[in-house]
Amino acid sequence: LAKTTQPISMDSYEGQEVNITCSHNNIATNDYITWYQQFPSQGPRFIIQGYKTKVTNEVASLFIPADRKSSTLSLPRVSLSDTAVYYCLVGYYQKVTFGIGTKLQVIP
Amino acid sequence: EAQVTQNPRYLITVTGKKLTVTCSQNMNHEYMSWYRQDPGLGLRQIYYSMNVEVTDKGDVPEGYKVSRKEKRNFPLILESPSPNQTSLYFCASSLGSPNSPLHFGNGTRLTVT
C-alpha cells in the first residue's frame, strides 16, 4: 500500500490560494488519489479525485505530475469555513490508506 | 436523503462488556468499511466489505469483528472492549468502483473505562 506524507499543518489568510502537497512515492498503477475534508467531530467529506494530470471542480483543483509520486490540492481564495483537516488518500477502493492529514487554519 | 447512519453517536462502556456499533447506508452501495480515528494517527481502516458475506481485514482489525449479512448494514462488534479501543469510529460506504468516493457517517465516540 502506498504511504502518504503531507504537511502536518498550514496557515493561510482569507482570500489566498492554498496548495497542499501529498507525497506518495510507492503509488501503484491502479491507485487513485483522493482528497477529503474533515471538520471536528464530523466524518470526512469527499473533495476531489484524480488519476493523472489535472482535475478541477467547483471546490478545488488537483494537480498530479506524470510520475504520480505526488499530488497537490489547490483551494482557491480560502475562507474561514475552509479551516479543517485535509486528507490525501491513495489506494484502490478496497483497502485505502489515509495520510495523517493536514490541518489548515485560515486566518482572518 | 442519501446517507450513512451510525448508532450510537456516543457510547461509554466498561472493559469486557460486548457492544455493537451499527452502520446503515441507503445508497445501495456495494462497499462498506470501518475506521478508527485517534489523535496524531489519522484514520485507520479496521475492516472492509466488498459485498454481502465478503469481509476483509484492514490495518487494525485486532479486537474487532464485523458482519455483512445485508447490503445496507455493516455492524462493528467489540466482543471484549478494552480501554485502548477508546476512539472515534467512522463507517463509510461507496459504490465500489475504483473512482467512487467514500461517504462517511457522522461518527461514534466510544469510551471504554
XYZ file of C-alpha atoms in Angstrom, chain B residues 5-60:
56
model
C -26.117 6.358 9.626
C -24.173 5.230 12.645
C -25.576 4.485 16.061
C -24.996 5.378 18.755
C -23.195 8.710 18.411
C -21.737 8.393 21.893
C -21.105 5.287 23.953
C -19.466 4.793 27.320
C -18.900 1.241 28.447
C -16.726 -0.855 30.714
C -13.940 -3.245 29.865
C -15.147 -6.614 28.666
C -18.765 -5.730 28.004
C -19.645 -6.710 24.456
C -21.003 -3.952 22.265
C -22.143 -3.364 18.715
C -21.976 -0.164 16.724
C -24.428 -0.181 13.868
C -23.900 1.267 10.410
C -26.524 1.518 7.717
C -26.481 3.101 4.276
C -29.420 3.835 1.977
C -27.480 4.255 -1.277
C -27.343 0.605 -2.329
C -23.553 0.720 -2.053
C -21.526 -2.435 -2.558
C -18.569 -1.388 -0.444
C -18.551 -0.550 3.263
C -15.750 -0.047 5.746
C -14.917 0.915 9.302
C -12.228 3.295 10.535
C -10.996 4.492 13.848
C -9.543 7.925 14.401
C -7.080 8.710 17.150
C -5.153 11.926 17.810
C -1.939 12.018 15.811
C -2.755 8.819 13.920
C -5.320 9.917 11.370
C -7.933 7.444 10.157
C -7.005 3.796 10.195
C -9.055 1.141 8.477
C -10.377 -1.655 10.675
C -12.365 -3.857 8.293
C -13.950 -3.515 4.915
C -16.548 -5.370 2.898
C -16.816 -5.508 -0.846
C -20.269 -7.080 -0.834
C -22.666 -9.220 1.183
C -20.854 -12.004 3.043
C -17.461 -10.684 1.888
C -15.307 -9.017 4.528
C -11.585 -8.476 4.924
C -9.152 -7.033 7.411
C -7.849 -3.514 7.239
C -4.826 -2.155 9.022
C -6.017 -2.537 12.634
